[in-house]
Amino acid sequence: MDLAELGAFLRSRRDRIRPADVGLPAGPRRRVPGLRRDEVALLAGASVEYYIELERGAGAQPSEQMLAALARALRLTIDERDHLYHLAGRPVPVAGGPASHVHPGMLDLLDRLTTTPAQVITDLHVTLVQNRLATALLGDQLHFEGPSRSFVFRWFTDPVSRELYPRQDHDHQSRSFTADLRAAVARRDSRDREAQDLVAALLDRSPEFAERWQQREVAVRRDERKRIVHPSLGTIEVNCLNLFSEDGRQRLLWFAPAVGTDAAERLELLGVVGHQDLLPHV
């Protein structure tokens, strides 16, 4: 671990990023060409004081989750991301895991989707990053730990998560999530512990999942029309569109209003009302 070099590396990466590169306004009076420390902290979900300490080479060893957030905030390449982990004395995350590297190009697309909810998830339905409107539509999905990081796990083990969809859609969603998970597990190496542990936990906790898993249905979740229940705006019918990474382990999701419905008007209100319930969805 080399915290001094870690701080210097963070400063060098911060200096090269322009606010427009990450969807921030440039403002009329900027004293630095790159991002300010408070802007990096905001993008990474850290306190300004904590980030300042990191750049000074002080403070505690950053967690793997914080390193992943910093790599995304600073648009690091995968080689730069790996270097960041080495400097912090942390193991480099495995591909497809909850701290997976999100390609800067995919993050750039996410930043440009400013008028529609969008997020990046793994093939095991772990949310890696979401924009402001996705948080408003679906709730904060980034704070979960353990197997609960996967929405598939929460779907089958936490009744609150099912409030996202109308009750009459639950059977379809259960089949779809199970079939998509089977496809993801098959694509991964049979020694992939994250995928195997997730399936084992689901088989142990959910009789419904165990029954559906035995049916061996396989179908990747691609573009589909769905109804989402928002606590303030009611049921919103949207088209859920997907952009997959080359290896299929990540997908950029964005939610467009379904034609012939009032979804466009409801989605426009998302930025105003936000997600007002206390229990995060998906």
CSV table of C-alpha atoms in Angstrom, one decimal:
chain,number,residue,atom,x,y,z
A,1,MET,CA,0.0,0.0,0.0
A,2,ASP,CA,1.3,3.4,-1.0
A,3,LEU,CA,-1.2,6.1,0.1
A,4,ALA,CA,1.1,9.0,-0.9
A,5,GLU,CA,1.4,7.7,-4.5
A,6,LEU,CA,-2.4,6.9,-4.4
A,7,GLY,CA,-3.1,10.5,-3.6
A,8,ALA,CA,-0.8,11.8,-6.3
A,9,PHE,CA,-2.4,9.4,-8.8
A,10,LEU,CA,-5.9,10.6,-7.9
A,11,ARG,CA,-4.8,14.2,-8.4
A,12,SER,CA,-3.3,13.5,-11.8
A,13,ARG,CA,-6.5,11.8,-13.0
A,14,ARG,CA,-8.7,14.5,-11.6
A,15,ASP,CA,-6.8,17.2,-13.4
A,16,ARG,CA,-7.4,15.7,-16.8
A,17,ILE,CA,-11.2,15.4,-16.5
A,18,ARG,CA,-13.3,18.3,-17.7
A,19,PRO,CA,-16.7,18.9,-16.0
A,20,ALA,CA,-18.5,18.4,-19.2
A,21,ASP,CA,-16.9,14.9,-19.5
A,22,VAL,CA,-18.9,13.8,-16.5
A,23,GLY,CA,-22.1,15.8,-17.0
A,24,LEU,CA,-21.2,18.7,-14.7
A,25,PRO,CA,-21.6,22.4,-15.6
A,26,ALA,CA,-18.3,24.2,-16.2
A,27,GLY,CA,-19.4,27.4,-14.4
A,28,PRO,CA,-18.0,30.9,-15.0
A,29,ARG,CA,-15.3,31.0,-12.4
A,30,ARG,CA,-13.1,27.9,-12.3
A,31,ARG,CA,-9.6,28.1,-10.9
A,32,VAL,CA,-8.7,24.6,-12.0
A,33,PRO,CA,-8.9,23.1,-15.6
A,34,GLY,CA,-10.1,19.7,-14.3
A,35,LEU,CA,-12.5,18.6,-11.6
A,36,ARG,CA,-12.5,20.1,-8.2
A,37,ARG,CA,-12.1,17.9,-5.1
A,38,ASP,CA,-15.7,18.4,-4.1
A,39,GLU,CA,-16.9,17.4,-7.5
A,40,VAL,CA,-15.0,14.1,-7.4
A,41,ALA,CA,-16.4,13.5,-3.9
A,42,LEU,CA,-19.9,14.1,-5.2
A,43,LEU,CA,-19.5,11.7,-8.1
A,44,ALA,CA,-18.0,9.0,-5.9
A,45,GLY,CA,-20.5,9.4,-3.1
A,46,ALA,CA,-17.9,10.3,-0.6
A,47,SER,CA,-17.5,13.2,1.8
A,48,VAL,CA,-15.3,16.1,0.6
A,49,GLU,CA,-13.2,15.8,3.8
A,50,TYR,CA,-12.6,12.1,3.1
A,51,TYR,CA,-11.6,12.7,-0.5
A,52,ILE,CA,-9.2,15.5,0.5
A,53,GLU,CA,-7.5,13.2,3.0
A,54,LEU,CA,-7.0,10.6,0.2
A,55,GLU,CA,-5.4,13.1,-2.1
A,56,ARG,CA,-3.1,14.1,0.8
A,57,GLY,CA,-2.0,10.5,1.2
A,58,ALA,CA,-3.5,10.4,4.7
A,59,GLY,CA,-6.4,8.6,6.4
A,60,ALA,CA,-7.4,5.0,6.4
A,61,GLN,CA,-7.0,2.5,3.6
A,62,PRO,CA,-9.9,3.0,1.2
A,63,SER,CA,-12.4,0.1,0.8
A,64,GLU,CA,-12.8,-1.8,-2.5
A,65,GLN,CA,-16.3,-0.2,-2.9
A,66,MET,CA,-14.8,3.3,-2.6
A,67,LEU,CA,-12.0,2.5,-5.1
A,68,ALA,CA,-14.6,1.3,-7.5
A,69,ALA,CA,-16.6,4.5,-7.1
A,70,LEU,CA,-13.5,6.6,-7.6
A,71,ALA,CA,-12.5,4.7,-10.7
A,72,ARG,CA,-15.9,5.4,-12.2
A,73,ALA,CA,-16.0,9.0,-11.1
A,74,LEU,CA,-12.6,9.6,-12.7
A,75,ARG,CA,-13.3,7.6,-15.9
A,76,LEU,CA,-10.3,5.4,-15.4
A,77,THR,CA,-9.4,2.8,-18.0
A,78,ILE,CA,-9.2,-0.8,-16.8
A,79,ASP,CA,-5.4,-0.6,-16.5
A,80,GLU,CA,-5.7,2.6,-14.5
A,81,ARG,CA,-8.3,1.0,-12.3
A,82,ASP,CA,-6.1,-1.9,-11.6
A,83,HIS,CA,-3.2,0.4,-10.8
A,84,LEU,CA,-5.5,2.3,-8.3
A,85,TYR,CA,-6.2,-1.0,-6.5
A,86,HIS,CA,-2.6,-1.9,-6.4
A,87,LEU,CA,-1.6,1.4,-4.8
A,88,ALA,CA,-4.4,1.0,-2.2
A,89,GLY,CA,-3.2,-2.5,-1.4
A,90,ARG,CA,-6.5,-4.1,-2.4
A,91,PRO,CA,-7.1,-7.1,-4.7
A,92,VAL,CA,-8.2,-6.2,-8.2
A,93,PRO,CA,-11.9,-7.1,-8.6
A,94,VAL,CA,-12.9,-10.1,-10.7
A,95,ALA,CA,-14.8,-9.4,-13.9
A,96,GLY,CA,-18.6,-9.3,-13.4
A,97,GLY,CA,-18.4,-8.7,-9.6
A,98,PRO,CA,-20.1,-5.9,-7.6
A,99,ALA,CA,-17.0,-3.7,-7.9
A,100,SER,CA,-16.7,-4.4,-11.7
A,101,HIS,CA,-15.0,-1.8,-13.9
A,102,VAL,CA,-17.6,0.1,-16.0
A,103,HIS,CA,-16.2,1.1,-19.3
A,104,PRO,CA,-15.7,4.9,-19.6
A,105,GLY,CA,-17.7,4.8,-22.9
A,106,MET,CA,-20.7,3.3,-21.1
A,107,LEU,CA,-20.4,5.8,-18.3
A,108,ASP,CA,-20.3,8.6,-21.0
A,109,LEU,CA,-23.5,7.3,-22.5
A,110,LEU,CA,-25.1,7.2,-19.0
A,111,ASP,CA,-24.1,10.8,-18.4
A,112,ARG,CA,-25.7,11.9,-21.7
A,113,LEU,CA,-29.0,10.2,-20.8
A,114,THR,CA,-30.0,13.2,-18.7
A,115,THR,CA,-33.8,13.1,-19.5
A,116,THR,CA,-34.5,9.4,-18.9
A,117,PRO,CA,-33.8,7.0,-16.0
A,118,ALA,CA,-30.7,4.9,-16.7
A,119,GLN,CA,-28.3,2.6,-14.8
A,120,VAL,CA,-25.6,0.0,-15.4
A,121,ILE,CA,-26.0,-3.4,-13.8
A,122,THR,CA,-24.1,-6.7,-14.0
A,123,ASP,CA,-25.5,-9.9,-15.4
A,124,LEU,CA,-26.3,-11.0,-11.8
A,125,HIS,CA,-28.4,-7.8,-11.5
A,126,VAL,CA,-26.1,-5.9,-9.2
A,127,THR,CA,-26.4,-2.2,-9.8
A,128,LEU,CA,-23.0,-0.5,-10.4
A,129,VAL,CA,-24.1,3.0,-11.1
A,130,GLN,CA,-27.4,4.9,-11.7
A,131,ASN,CA,-28.3,8.4,-12.7
A,132,ARG,CA,-30.4,10.8,-10.7
A,133,LEU,CA,-33.7,9.9,-12.5
A,134,ALA,CA,-33.1,6.1,-12.1
A,135,THR,CA,-32.7,6.7,-8.4
A,136,ALA,CA,-36.0,8.7,-8.4
A,137,LEU,CA,-37.8,6.0,-10.3
A,138,LEU,CA,-36.4,2.9,-8.7
A,139,GLY,CA,-34.9,4.0,-5.4
A,140,ASP,CA,-31.2,3.9,-4.3
A,141,GLN,CA,-29.8,0.5,-5.3
A,142,LEU,CA,-26.2,1.1,-4.4
A,143,HIS,CA,-26.1,0.6,-0.6
A,144,PHE,CA,-26.9,-3.2,-0.4
A,145,GLU,CA,-24.3,-5.7,0.8
A,146,GLY,CA,-23.7,-9.4,0.4
A,147,PRO,CA,-26.1,-11.4,-1.8
A,148,SER,CA,-28.7,-8.6,-1.4
A,149,ARG,CA,-26.6,-6.5,-3.9
A,150,SER,CA,-28.4,-8.6,-6.5
A,151,PHE,CA,-32.0,-7.6,-7.2
A,152,VAL,CA,-32.8,-11.2,-8.2
A,153,PHE,CA,-31.9,-12.2,-4.6
A,154,ARG,CA,-34.0,-9.4,-3.2
A,155,TRP,CA,-36.9,-10.3,-5.5
A,156,PHE,CA,-37.1,-13.8,-4.1
A,157,THR,CA,-36.3,-13.0,-0.5
A,158,ASP,CA,-37.6,-9.6,0.3
A,159,PRO,CA,-41.4,-8.9,-0.3
A,160,VAL,CA,-40.7,-5.1,-0.3
A,161,SER,CA,-38.7,-5.4,-3.5
A,162,ARG,CA,-41.8,-6.7,-5.3
A,163,GLU,CA,-43.7,-3.5,-4.7
A,164,LEU,CA,-41.8,-2.2,-7.8
A,165,TYR,CA,-44.1,-4.1,-10.1
A,166,PRO,CA,-47.9,-4.6,-10.0
A,167,ARG,CA,-48.9,-7.9,-8.4
A,168,GLN,CA,-50.3,-9.3,-11.6
A,169,ASP,CA,-46.9,-9.0,-13.2
A,170,HIS,CA,-45.0,-10.9,-10.4
A,171,ASP,CA,-45.2,-14.3,-12.0
A,172,HIS,CA,-43.8,-13.1,-15.3
A,173,GLN,CA,-41.0,-11.2,-13.5
A,174,SER,CA,-40.1,-14.3,-11.4
A,175,ARG,CA,-39.8,-16.4,-14.6
A,176,SER,CA,-37.9,-13.7,-16.4
A,177,PHE,CA,-35.4,-13.2,-13.6
A,178,THR,CA,-34.8,-16.9,-13.1
A,179,ALA,CA,-34.3,-17.6,-16.8
A,180,ASP,CA,-31.9,-14.6,-17.2
A,181,LEU,CA,-29.9,-15.7,-14.2
A,182,ARG,CA,-29.5,-19.2,-15.6
A,183,ALA,CA,-28.2,-17.7,-18.8
A,184,ALA,CA,-25.7,-15.6,-16.9
A,185,VAL,CA,-24.4,-18.5,-14.7
A,186,ALA,CA,-23.9,-20.6,-17.9
A,187,ARG,CA,-21.8,-17.8,-19.5
A,188,ARG,CA,-19.6,-17.6,-16.5
A,189,ASP,CA,-16.8,-20.0,-15.6
A,190,SER,CA,-18.2,-22.9,-13.5
A,191,ARG,CA,-15.7,-21.9,-10.8
A,192,ASP,CA,-17.1,-18.4,-10.6
A,193,ARG,CA,-17.9,-18.1,-6.8
A,194,GLU,CA,-20.1,-15.0,-7.0
A,195,ALA,CA,-22.6,-16.7,-9.4
A,196,GLN,CA,-22.4,-20.1,-7.6
A,197,ASP,CA,-22.9,-18.5,-4.2
A,198,LEU,CA,-25.8,-16.4,-5.4
A,199,VAL,CA,-27.7,-19.5,-6.8
A,200,ALA,CA,-26.9,-21.5,-3.6
A,201,ALA,CA,-28.2,-18.7,-1.4
A,202,LEU,CA,-31.4,-18.4,-3.5
A,203,LEU,CA,-32.0,-22.2,-3.4
A,204,ASP,CA,-31.6,-22.1,0.4
A,205,ARG,CA,-33.8,-19.1,1.0
A,206,SER,CA,-36.6,-19.3,-1.6
A,207,PRO,CA,-38.7,-22.4,-2.4
A,208,GLU,CA,-40.2,-20.4,-5.3
A,209,PHE,CA,-36.8,-19.9,-6.8
A,210,ALA,CA,-35.9,-23.5,-6.3
A,211,GLU,CA,-39.0,-24.7,-8.1
A,212,ARG,CA,-38.4,-22.3,-11.0
A,213,TRP,CA,-34.7,-23.1,-11.2
A,214,GLN,CA,-35.6,-26.8,-11.7
A,215,GLN,CA,-37.6,-25.9,-14.8
A,216,ARG,CA,-34.3,-24.9,-16.5
A,217,GLU,CA,-35.8,-22.1,-18.5
A,218,VAL,CA,-33.2,-19.9,-20.2
A,219,ALA,CA,-33.9,-16.4,-21.7
A,220,VAL,CA,-31.7,-13.3,-21.6
A,221,ARG,CA,-33.7,-10.2,-20.5
A,222,ARG,CA,-33.5,-7.9,-23.4
A,223,ASP,CA,-35.8,-5.0,-24.4
A,224,GLU,CA,-39.2,-5.4,-22.9
A,225,ARG,CA,-42.2,-3.3,-21.9
A,226,LYS,CA,-42.9,-3.2,-18.2
A,227,ARG,CA,-45.0,-1.4,-15.6
A,228,ILE,CA,-43.2,0.2,-12.7
A,229,VAL,CA,-45.0,1.3,-9.6
A,230,HIS,CA,-43.7,4.6,-8.2
A,231,PRO,CA,-44.8,5.6,-4.6
A,232,SER,CA,-45.9,9.1,-5.7
A,233,LEU,CA,-46.6,8.9,-9.5
A,234,GLY,CA,-48.4,5.6,-9.6
A,235,THR,CA,-47.9,3.0,-12.3
A,236,ILE,CA,-45.7,4.1,-15.2
A,237,GLU,CA,-45.5,2.0,-18.3
A,238,VAL,CA,-42.1,2.1,-19.9
A,239,ASN,CA,-39.9,0.3,-22.5
A,240,CYS,CA,-36.8,-1.0,-20.8
A,241,LEU,CA,-34.0,-0.9,-23.3
A,242,ASN,CA,-30.6,-2.6,-22.9
A,243,LEU,CA,-27.0,-2.1,-24.2
A,244,PHE,CA,-24.8,-5.0,-23.4
A,245,SER,CA,-21.0,-5.0,-22.9
A,246,GLU,CA,-19.0,-7.2,-25.3
A,247,ASP,CA,-18.7,-10.1,-22.7
A,248,GLY,CA,-22.4,-9.8,-21.7
A,249,ARG,CA,-21.5,-9.2,-18.0
A,250,GLN,CA,-22.8,-5.7,-17.9
A,251,ARG,CA,-25.7,-3.9,-19.4
A,252,LEU,CA,-26.8,-0.3,-19.6
A,253,LEU,CA,-30.5,0.0,-19.0
A,254,TRP,CA,-32.6,3.0,-19.8
A,255,PHE,CA,-36.4,3.5,-19.4
A,256,ALA,CA,-38.3,5.2,-22.2
A,257,PRO,CA,-42.0,6.1,-22.0
A,258,ALA,CA,-44.3,3.6,-23.7
A,259,VAL,CA,-46.1,5.0,-26.7
A,260,GLY,CA,-49.8,5.5,-26.1
A,261,THR,CA,-49.6,6.1,-22.4
A,262,ASP,CA,-49.1,9.0,-20.1
A,263,ALA,CA,-45.6,7.8,-19.1
A,264,ALA,CA,-43.8,10.7,-20.7
A,265,GLU,CA,-45.6,13.2,-18.5
A,266,ARG,CA,-45.0,11.1,-15.4
A,267,LEU,CA,-41.3,10.7,-16.1
A,268,GLU,CA,-41.0,14.4,-16.5
A,269,LEU,CA,-42.2,14.7,-12.9
A,270,LEU,CA,-39.5,12.3,-11.6
A,271,GLY,CA,-36.9,15.0,-11.1
A,272,VAL,CA,-39.4,17.0,-9.0
A,273,VAL,CA,-41.0,14.4,-6.7
A,274,GLY,CA,-38.0,12.0,-6.5
A,275,HIS,CA,-38.4,8.7,-4.8
A,276,GLN,CA,-40.2,9.6,-1.6
A,277,ASP,CA,-40.5,6.3,0.2
A,278,LEU,CA,-38.1,5.2,2.9
A,279,LEU,CA,-37.4,1.6,1.7
A,280,PRO,CA,-35.2,1.4,-1.4
A,281,HIS,CA,-36.5,-0.7,-4.3
A,282,VAL,CA,-34.8,-2.9,-6.8
